[in-house]
Coordinates of C-alpha atoms in Angstrom, one line a residue:
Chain C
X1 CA 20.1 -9.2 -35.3
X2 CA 20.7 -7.0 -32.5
X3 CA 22.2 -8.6 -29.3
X4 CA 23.0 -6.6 -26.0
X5 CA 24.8 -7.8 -23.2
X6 CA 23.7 -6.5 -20.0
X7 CA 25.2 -9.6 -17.6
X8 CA 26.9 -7.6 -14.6
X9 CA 24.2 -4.6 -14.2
X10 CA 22.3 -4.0 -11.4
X11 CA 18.0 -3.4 -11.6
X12 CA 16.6 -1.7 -13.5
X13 CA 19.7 -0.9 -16.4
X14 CA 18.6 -4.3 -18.0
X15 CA 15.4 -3.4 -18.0
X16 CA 16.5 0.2 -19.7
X17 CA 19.1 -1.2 -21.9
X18 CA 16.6 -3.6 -23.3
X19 CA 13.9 -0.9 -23.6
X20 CA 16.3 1.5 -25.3
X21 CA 17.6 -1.9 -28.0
X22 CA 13.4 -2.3 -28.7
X23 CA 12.9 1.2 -29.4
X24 CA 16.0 1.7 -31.9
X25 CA 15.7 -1.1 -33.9
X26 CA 11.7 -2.1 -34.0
X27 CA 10.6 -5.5 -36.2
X28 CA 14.2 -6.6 -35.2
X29 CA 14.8 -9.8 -33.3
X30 CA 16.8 -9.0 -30.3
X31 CA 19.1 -11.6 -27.8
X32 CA 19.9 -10.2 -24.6
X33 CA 22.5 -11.4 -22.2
X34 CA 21.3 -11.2 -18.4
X35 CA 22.8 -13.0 -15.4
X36 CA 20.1 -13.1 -12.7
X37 CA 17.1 -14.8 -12.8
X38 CA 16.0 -11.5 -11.4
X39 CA 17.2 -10.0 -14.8
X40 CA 15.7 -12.6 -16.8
X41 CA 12.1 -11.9 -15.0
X42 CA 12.2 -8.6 -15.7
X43 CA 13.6 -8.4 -19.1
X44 CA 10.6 -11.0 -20.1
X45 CA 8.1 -8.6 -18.6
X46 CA 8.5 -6.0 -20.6
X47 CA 9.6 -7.7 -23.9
X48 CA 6.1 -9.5 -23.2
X49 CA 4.3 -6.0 -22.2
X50 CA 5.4 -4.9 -25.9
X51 CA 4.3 -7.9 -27.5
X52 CA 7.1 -9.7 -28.1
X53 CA 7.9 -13.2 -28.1
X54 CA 10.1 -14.7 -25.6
X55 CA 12.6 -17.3 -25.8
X56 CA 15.1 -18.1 -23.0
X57 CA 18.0 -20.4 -22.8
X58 CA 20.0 -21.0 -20.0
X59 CA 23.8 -20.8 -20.8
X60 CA 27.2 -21.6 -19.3
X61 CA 27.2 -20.5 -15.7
X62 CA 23.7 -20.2 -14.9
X63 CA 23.3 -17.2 -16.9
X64 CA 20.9 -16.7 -19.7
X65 CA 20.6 -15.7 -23.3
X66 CA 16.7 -14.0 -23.7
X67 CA 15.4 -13.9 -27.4
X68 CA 13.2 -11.7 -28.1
X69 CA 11.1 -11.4 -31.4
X70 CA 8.8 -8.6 -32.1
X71 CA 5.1 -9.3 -32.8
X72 CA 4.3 -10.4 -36.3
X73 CA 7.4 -12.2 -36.6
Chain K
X1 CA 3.8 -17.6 -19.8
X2 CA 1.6 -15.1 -19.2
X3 CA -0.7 -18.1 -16.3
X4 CA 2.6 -17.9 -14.9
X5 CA 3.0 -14.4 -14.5
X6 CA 0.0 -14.1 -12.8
X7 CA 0.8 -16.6 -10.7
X8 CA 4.2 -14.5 -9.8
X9 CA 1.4 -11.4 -9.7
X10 CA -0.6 -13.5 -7.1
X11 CA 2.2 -14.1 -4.8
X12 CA 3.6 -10.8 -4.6
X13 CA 0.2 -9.4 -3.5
X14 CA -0.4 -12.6 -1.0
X15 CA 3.3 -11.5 0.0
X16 CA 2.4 -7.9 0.8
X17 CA -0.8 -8.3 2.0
X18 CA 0.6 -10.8 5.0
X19 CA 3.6 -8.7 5.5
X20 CA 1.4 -5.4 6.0
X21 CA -0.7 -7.6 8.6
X22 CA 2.6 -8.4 10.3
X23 CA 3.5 -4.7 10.7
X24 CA 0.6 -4.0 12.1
X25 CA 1.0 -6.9 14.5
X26 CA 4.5 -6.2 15.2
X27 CA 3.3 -2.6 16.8
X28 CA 0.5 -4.4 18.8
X29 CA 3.6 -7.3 20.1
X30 CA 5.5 -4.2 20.9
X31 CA 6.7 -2.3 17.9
X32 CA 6.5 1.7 18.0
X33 CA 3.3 3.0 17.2
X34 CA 3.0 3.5 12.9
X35 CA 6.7 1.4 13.3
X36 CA 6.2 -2.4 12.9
X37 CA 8.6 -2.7 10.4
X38 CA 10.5 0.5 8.9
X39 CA 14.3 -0.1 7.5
X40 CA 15.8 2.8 8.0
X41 CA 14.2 3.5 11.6
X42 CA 15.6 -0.1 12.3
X43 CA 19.2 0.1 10.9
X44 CA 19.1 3.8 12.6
X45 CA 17.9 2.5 16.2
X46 CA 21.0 -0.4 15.6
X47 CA 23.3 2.2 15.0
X48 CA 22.3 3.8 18.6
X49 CA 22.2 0.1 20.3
X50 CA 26.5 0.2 19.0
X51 CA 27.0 3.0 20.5
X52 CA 27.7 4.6 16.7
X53 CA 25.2 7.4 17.5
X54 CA 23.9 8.5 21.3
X55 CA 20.3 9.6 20.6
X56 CA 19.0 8.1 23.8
X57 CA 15.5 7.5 22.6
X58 CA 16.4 5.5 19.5
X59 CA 19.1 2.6 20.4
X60 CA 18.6 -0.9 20.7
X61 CA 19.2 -4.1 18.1
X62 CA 16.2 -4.4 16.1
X63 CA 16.1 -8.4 14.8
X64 CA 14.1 -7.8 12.7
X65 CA 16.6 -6.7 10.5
X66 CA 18.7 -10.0 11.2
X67 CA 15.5 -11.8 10.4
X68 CA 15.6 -9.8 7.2
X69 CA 18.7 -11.2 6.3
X70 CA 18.7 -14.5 7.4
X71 CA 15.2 -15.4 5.7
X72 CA 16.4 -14.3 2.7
X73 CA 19.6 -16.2 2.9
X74 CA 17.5 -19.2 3.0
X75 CA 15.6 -18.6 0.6
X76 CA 18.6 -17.4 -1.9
X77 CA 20.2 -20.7 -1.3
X78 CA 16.8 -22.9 -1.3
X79 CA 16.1 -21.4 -4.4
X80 CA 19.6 -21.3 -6.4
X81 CA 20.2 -17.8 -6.1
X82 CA 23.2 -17.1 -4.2
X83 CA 25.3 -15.1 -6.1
X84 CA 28.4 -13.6 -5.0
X85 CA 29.5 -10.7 -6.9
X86 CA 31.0 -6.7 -6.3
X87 CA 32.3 -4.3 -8.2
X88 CA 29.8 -1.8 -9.3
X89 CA 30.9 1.4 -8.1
X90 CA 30.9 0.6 -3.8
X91 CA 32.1 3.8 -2.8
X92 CA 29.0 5.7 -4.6
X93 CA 26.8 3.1 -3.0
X94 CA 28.0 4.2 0.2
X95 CA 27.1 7.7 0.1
X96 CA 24.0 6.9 -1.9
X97 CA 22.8 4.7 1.1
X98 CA 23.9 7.5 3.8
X99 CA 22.0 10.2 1.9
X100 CA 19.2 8.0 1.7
X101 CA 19.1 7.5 5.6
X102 CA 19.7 11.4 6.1
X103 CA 17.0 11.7 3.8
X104 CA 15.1 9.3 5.4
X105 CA 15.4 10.4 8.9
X106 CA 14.6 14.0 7.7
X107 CA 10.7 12.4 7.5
X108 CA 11.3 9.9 9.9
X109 CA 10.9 6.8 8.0
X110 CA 11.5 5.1 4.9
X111 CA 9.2 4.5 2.0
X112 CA 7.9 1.3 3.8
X113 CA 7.2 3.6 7.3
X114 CA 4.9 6.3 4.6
X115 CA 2.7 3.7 3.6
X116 CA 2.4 2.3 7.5
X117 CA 2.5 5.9 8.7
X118 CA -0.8 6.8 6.3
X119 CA -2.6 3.1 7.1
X120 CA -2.4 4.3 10.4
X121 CA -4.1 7.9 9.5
X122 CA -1.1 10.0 9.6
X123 CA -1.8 12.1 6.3
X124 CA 2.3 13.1 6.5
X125 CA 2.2 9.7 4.7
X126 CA 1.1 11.6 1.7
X127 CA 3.6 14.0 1.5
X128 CA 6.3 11.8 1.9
X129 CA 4.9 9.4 -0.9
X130 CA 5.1 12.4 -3.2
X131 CA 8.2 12.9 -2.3
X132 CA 9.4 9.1 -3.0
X133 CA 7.6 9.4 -6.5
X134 CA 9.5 13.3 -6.9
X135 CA 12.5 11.7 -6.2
X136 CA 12.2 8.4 -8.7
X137 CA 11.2 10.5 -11.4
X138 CA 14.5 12.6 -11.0
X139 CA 16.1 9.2 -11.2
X140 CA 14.6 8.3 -14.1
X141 CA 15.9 10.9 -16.3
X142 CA 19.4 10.2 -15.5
X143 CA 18.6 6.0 -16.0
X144 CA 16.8 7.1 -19.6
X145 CA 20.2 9.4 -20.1
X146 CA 22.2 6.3 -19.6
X147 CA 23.1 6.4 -16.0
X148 CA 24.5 3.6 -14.2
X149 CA 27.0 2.3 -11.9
X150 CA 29.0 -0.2 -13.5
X151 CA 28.6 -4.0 -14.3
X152 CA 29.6 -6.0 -10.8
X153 CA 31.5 -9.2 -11.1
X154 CA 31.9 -12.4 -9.7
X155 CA 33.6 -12.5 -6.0
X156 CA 34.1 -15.6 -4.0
X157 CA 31.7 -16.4 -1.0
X158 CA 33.8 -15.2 1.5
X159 CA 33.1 -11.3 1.1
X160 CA 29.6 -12.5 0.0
X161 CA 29.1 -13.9 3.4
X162 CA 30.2 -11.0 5.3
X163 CA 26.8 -8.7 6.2
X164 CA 25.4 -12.8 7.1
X165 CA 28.0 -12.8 10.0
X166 CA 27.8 -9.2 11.1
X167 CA 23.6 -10.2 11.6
X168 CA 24.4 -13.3 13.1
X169 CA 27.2 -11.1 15.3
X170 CA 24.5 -8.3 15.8
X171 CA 21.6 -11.7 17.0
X172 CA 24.5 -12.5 19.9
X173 CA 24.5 -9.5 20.9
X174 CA 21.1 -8.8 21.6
X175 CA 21.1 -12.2 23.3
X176 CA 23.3 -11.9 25.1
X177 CA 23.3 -8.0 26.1
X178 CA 26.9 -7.4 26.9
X179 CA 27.0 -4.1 29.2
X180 CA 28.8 -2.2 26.6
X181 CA 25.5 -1.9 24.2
X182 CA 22.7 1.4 24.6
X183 CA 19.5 0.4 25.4
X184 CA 16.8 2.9 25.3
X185 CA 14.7 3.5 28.8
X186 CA 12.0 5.3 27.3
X187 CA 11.1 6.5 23.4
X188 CA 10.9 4.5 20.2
X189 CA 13.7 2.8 21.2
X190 CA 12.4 1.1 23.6
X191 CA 9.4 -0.6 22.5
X192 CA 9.5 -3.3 21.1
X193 CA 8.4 -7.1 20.4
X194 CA 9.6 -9.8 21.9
X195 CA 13.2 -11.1 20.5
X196 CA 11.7 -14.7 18.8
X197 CA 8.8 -13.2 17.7
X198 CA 10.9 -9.9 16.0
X199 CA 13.7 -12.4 14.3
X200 CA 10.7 -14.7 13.2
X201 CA 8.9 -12.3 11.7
X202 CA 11.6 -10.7 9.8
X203 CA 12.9 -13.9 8.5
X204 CA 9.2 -14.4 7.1
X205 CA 9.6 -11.1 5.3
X206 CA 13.2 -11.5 4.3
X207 CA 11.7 -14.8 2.7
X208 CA 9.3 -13.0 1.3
X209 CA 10.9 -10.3 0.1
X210 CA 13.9 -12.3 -1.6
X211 CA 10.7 -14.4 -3.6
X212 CA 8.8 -11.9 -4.5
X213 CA 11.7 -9.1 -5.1
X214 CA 9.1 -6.7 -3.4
X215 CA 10.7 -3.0 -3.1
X216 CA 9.0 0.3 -2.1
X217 CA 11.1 2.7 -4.6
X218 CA 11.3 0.3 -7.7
X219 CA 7.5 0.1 -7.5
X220 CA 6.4 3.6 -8.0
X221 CA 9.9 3.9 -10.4
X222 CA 8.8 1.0 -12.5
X223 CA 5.2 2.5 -13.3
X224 CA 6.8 5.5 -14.8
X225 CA 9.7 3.9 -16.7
X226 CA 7.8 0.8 -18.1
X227 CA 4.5 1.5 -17.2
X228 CA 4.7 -2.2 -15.0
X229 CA 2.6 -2.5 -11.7
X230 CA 4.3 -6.1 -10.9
X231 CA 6.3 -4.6 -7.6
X232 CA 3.5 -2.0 -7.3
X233 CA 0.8 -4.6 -6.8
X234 CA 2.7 -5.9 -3.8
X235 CA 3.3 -2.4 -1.7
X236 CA -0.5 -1.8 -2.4
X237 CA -1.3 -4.7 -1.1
X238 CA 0.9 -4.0 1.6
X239 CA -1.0 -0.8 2.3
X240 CA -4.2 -2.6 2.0
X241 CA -3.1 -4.9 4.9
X242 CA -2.0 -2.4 7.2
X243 CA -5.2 -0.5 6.9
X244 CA -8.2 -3.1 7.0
X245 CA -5.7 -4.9 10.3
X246 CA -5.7 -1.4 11.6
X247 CA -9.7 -1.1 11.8
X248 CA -10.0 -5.3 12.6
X249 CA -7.6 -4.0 15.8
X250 CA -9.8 -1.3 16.8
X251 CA -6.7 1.1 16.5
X252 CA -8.8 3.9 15.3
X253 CA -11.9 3.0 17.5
X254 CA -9.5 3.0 20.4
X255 CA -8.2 6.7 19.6
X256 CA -4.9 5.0 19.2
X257 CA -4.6 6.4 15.6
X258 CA -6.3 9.2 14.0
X259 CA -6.6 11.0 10.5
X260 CA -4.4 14.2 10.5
X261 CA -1.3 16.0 10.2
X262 CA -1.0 16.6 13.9
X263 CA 0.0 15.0 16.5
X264 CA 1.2 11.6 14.6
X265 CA 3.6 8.8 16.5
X266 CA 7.1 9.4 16.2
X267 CA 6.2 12.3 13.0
X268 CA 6.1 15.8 12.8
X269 CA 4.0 18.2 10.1
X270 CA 7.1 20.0 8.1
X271 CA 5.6 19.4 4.5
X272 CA 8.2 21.0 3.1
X273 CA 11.2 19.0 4.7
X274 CA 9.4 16.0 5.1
X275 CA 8.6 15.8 0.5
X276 CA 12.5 17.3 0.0
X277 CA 13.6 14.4 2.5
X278 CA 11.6 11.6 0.5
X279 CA 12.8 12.9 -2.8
X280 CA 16.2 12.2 -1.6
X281 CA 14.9 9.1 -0.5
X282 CA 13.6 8.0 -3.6
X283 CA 16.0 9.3 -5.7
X284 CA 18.7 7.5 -3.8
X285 CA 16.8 4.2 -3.9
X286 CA 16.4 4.8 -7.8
X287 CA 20.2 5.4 -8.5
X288 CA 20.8 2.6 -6.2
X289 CA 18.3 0.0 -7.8
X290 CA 16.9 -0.4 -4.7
X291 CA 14.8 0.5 -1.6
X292 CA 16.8 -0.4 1.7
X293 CA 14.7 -3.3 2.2
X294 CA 15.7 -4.5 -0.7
X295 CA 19.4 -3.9 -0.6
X296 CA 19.4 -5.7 2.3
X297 CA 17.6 -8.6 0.3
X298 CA 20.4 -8.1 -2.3
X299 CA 23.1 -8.4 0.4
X300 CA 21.9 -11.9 2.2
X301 CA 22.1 -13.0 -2.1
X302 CA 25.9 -12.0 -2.1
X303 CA 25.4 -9.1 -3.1
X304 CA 28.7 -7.2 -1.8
X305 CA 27.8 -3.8 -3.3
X306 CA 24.6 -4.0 -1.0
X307 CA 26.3 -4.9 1.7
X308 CA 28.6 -1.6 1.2
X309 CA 25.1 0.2 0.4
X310 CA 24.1 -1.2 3.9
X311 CA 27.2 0.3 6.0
X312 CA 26.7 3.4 3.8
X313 CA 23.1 3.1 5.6
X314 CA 24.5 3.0 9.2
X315 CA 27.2 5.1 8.8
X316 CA 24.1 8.1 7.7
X317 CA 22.3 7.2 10.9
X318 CA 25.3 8.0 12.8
X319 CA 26.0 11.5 11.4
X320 CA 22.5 12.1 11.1
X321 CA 22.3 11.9 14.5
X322 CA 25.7 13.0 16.1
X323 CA 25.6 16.4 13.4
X324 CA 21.6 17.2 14.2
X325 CA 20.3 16.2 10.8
X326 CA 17.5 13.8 12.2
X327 CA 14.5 15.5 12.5
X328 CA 12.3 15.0 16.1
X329 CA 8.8 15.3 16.3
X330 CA 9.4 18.3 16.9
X331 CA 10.2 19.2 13.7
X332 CA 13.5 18.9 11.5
X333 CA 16.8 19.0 13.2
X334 CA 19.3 22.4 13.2
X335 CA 21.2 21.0 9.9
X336 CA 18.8 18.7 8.5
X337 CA 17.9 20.6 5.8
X338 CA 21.2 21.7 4.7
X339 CA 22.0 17.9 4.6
X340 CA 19.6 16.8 2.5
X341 CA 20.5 20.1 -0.2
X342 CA 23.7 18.6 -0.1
X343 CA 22.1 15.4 -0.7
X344 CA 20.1 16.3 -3.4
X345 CA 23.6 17.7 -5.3
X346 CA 25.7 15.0 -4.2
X347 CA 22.7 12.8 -6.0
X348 CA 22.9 15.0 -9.3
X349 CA 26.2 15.4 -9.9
X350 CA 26.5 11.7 -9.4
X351 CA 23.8 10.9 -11.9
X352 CA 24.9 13.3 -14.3
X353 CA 28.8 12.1 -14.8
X354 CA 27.8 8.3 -14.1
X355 CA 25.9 8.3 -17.6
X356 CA 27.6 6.5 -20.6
X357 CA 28.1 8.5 -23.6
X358 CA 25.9 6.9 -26.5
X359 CA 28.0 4.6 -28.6

C-alpha cells in the first residue's frame, strides 16, 4: 500500500502528487493525507476521473485520510 | 458521489453565470466600461486611491474588493473553513503576485477582465486568453517536474485576520473620505457604482467564489493537467453571462460595444505585449495556485501566504505605475516590456530551483 502525505500544500500539488502516486504504482490501493476540504474535493475528482474508488475519513484535526482503490479492486 | 458532483458542477455554473450578469451590471451602475469586476484593475486603482501610485486616472477604493473579502469570510466561517496557516514560501509569493500585476497591467486586466473584455466584443480578449493558457502550460511543466512552494502550517488567527482588518480599514476610508486619499476627476478611476451597491456585490461574489472555489487560471490549468472542466465550467459560464446580459442591455445595439481590435474601453491593440503580458499572468497564477481572485478568497480563509501574495499584488501596481510599466490605451508603457522579460525569468528560475529532486 502506497500512502502520500500531501497535508500543508497548496492547489494543485495534491492534485499532482496524487496523480504522480496513481501513475507509478497502478492496481495499488493508495491513502492520501490532505488537510482542506478543498484538497479532499479535488483529490476525489480525479481519483474518481480514473476510476477509482473513493473512501474518505475524517481524522484528528479536521483533516482527512482519502483511500483510494483502483477499479477492479 | 458522482449526483453530488454534479450537484457541485451545477452550482459553480449557476455561480458564474450570476456573477458574469453582475459584471455586466456593475458597468451599467457605474463601473468602467468592459470593467465591472476585474482584480487587478481594482487592487491597482486602490493602490492610486493610497496614494502608493499617482496615475491620476486610476485611484479611488474599489469595495468591491472589500466585498470580496468579507463575503468570503462569511462564508469560510459559515461553512467550517477558516483555516489559519503560512509558511509556504511568502517572500516568492510576493514577487509572484507583483509580476502578475505588472503582467497584468501590461494587457490591462486580469484573466477575469479578458473574458469581460471579449463578452463585450473587444477581440484583444483573445489574445490575452492565449496568453493565460501560454502561460499555465509553462507552469505545468515545472508542477509535472515537481515544483512547488513548500507545505504551509498552522498559524494562530491573529496573522490570519490581518488582510480582514486592512479591508474593513480600506471600507472606512472610502466612507469616510479623509482628504489625504486620491480620487480620480476623470478616467477609469472615476466611474464607478454606488458604495452599497459595489460592497454588496462583491461580498455576493466573494461568497461565491469561496463556495464554488471558482478561479480564472486554475480553470484553463486544470484542463491540461487533469483533463477536469469542474473550475472551467464556471468561467464559461461566466463568459456566457456577460455576453447574452450584454445583448439583453442593448450594449452593442447602442454602439456602446463593438467587435474589433480597435478602439476598445480602457485596451489597446499590441498583440504581442498584450499575449507575453498574459503569459506572465498565467504563469504566475499557475506557480501561485491561484488567480488573484482567488488568492484573495484564500486570504479572507486565513490564508497568510495569500495575504502576502495580495501585498505582493499592490506593491506591482505601484511600480508598475511610478517606473512606466503599465501600458495606456495608447499602447504599452516605456519599460513595460522589459518588466515583464524580467518577469518571465524571475518566473523560470523560480520554477526551475523550487522543484523537489525525485526521492
Amino acid at each position: 500500500m502506497v500512502e502520500i502525505d500531501v497535508r500543508g500544500f497548496g492547489c494543485p500539488i495534491p492534485v499532482v502528487k496524487t496523480k504522480k502516486a496513481i501513475e507509478k504504482n497502478p492496481n495499488e490501493q493508495i491513502t492520501v493525507l490532505v488537510e482542506t476540504t478543498v484538497s479532499k474535493e479535488n483529490v476525489s475528482r480525479l481519483a474518481e476521473s480514473k476510476k477509482y474508488s473513493v473512501q474518505v475519513e475524517e481524522t484528528a484535526g479536521n483533516e482527512y485520510r482519502i483511500l483510494l482503490n483502483p477499479p477492479g479492486k | 458521489m458522482a449526483s453530488n458532483f454534479w450537484t457541485q458542477k451545477t452550482w459553480i455554473i449557476l455561480g458564474g453565470l450570476i456573477l458574469g450578469i453582475l459584471a455586466t451590471l456593475l458597468t451599467k451602475w457605474g463601473n468602467p466600461a468592459n470593467m465591472g469586476i476585474c482584480v487587478a484593475c481594482f487592487y491597482r486603482v486602490i493602490t492610486g486611491g493610497i496614494g502608493l501610485h499617482r496615475a491620476g486616472v486610476v485611484q479611488y477604493i474599489r469595495p468591491e474588493i472589500m466585498g470580496f473579502v468579507f463575503g468570503a469570510l462569511i462564508s469560510a466561517f459559515a461553512f467550517g473553513e477558516f483555516r489559519p496557516k503560512g509558511g509556504s514560501s511568502p517572500i516568492i509569493r510576493f514577487f509572484l503576485g507583483a509580476f502578475f500585476m505588472i503582467g497584468a497591467l501590461v494587457f490591462l486586466g486580469c484573466p477575469i477582465r479578458a473574458l469581460i473584455r471579449l463578452a463585450g466584443g473587444d477581440l484583444n480578449g483573445i489574445t490575452a486568453l492565449l496568453g493565460v493558457i501560454v502561460g499555465a502550460a509553462i507552469g505545468i511543466i515545472f508542477l509535472k517536474g515537481g515544483y512547488n512552494l513548500g507545505r504551509a502550517g498552522r498559524v494562530s488567527k491573529i496573522p490570519a485576520l490581518i488582510i480582514p482588518l486592512i479591508m474593513l480599514g480600506l471600507l472606512l476610508l472610502i466612507v469616510f473620505k479623509p482628504h489625504f486619499l486620491f480620487f480620480s476627476q476623470k478616467g477609469p478611476g472615476a466611474q464607478y457604482a454606488p458604495i452599497l451597491v459595489s460592497l454588496l456585490a462583491g461580498m455576493f461574489a466573494g461568497f461565491v467564489a469561496q463556495k464554488t472555489r471558482m478561479c480564472f487560471v486554475g480553470s484553463w490549468r486544470d484542463i491540461m493537467l487533469v483533463r477536469d472542466f469542474y473550475l472551467f465550467s464556471g468561467i464559461a459560464a461566466f463568459f456566457v453571462g456577460v455576453l447574452v446580459c450584454n445583448y439583453a442591455l442593448g450594449n452593442f445595439a447602442s454602439g456602446f460595444y463593438h467587435w474589433g481590435f480597435e478602439h476598445q474601453p480602457v485596451s489597446h491593440n499590441n498583440h504581442l505585449w498584450n499575449f507575453l503580458g498574459m503569459v506572465l499572468a498565467g504563469l504566475t497564477a499557475t506557480l501561485l495556485g491561484g488567480c488573484p481572485l482567488r488568492q484573495t478568497i484564500l486570504a479572507s480563509e486565513g490564508d497568510t501566504d495569500a495575504g502576502v501574495t495580495i501585498l505582493g499584488l499592490i506593491v506591482g501596481a505601484a511600480f508598475a505605475h511610478n517606473f512606466l510599466l503599465a501600458s495606456s490605451p495608447k499602447g504599452p508603457g516605456e519599460f513595460g516590456p522589459a518588466a515583464v522579460i524580467i518577469g518571465l525569468i524571475f518566473c523560470s528560475v523560480v520554477g526551475f530551483l523550487m522543484m523537489e529532486r525525485e526521492k
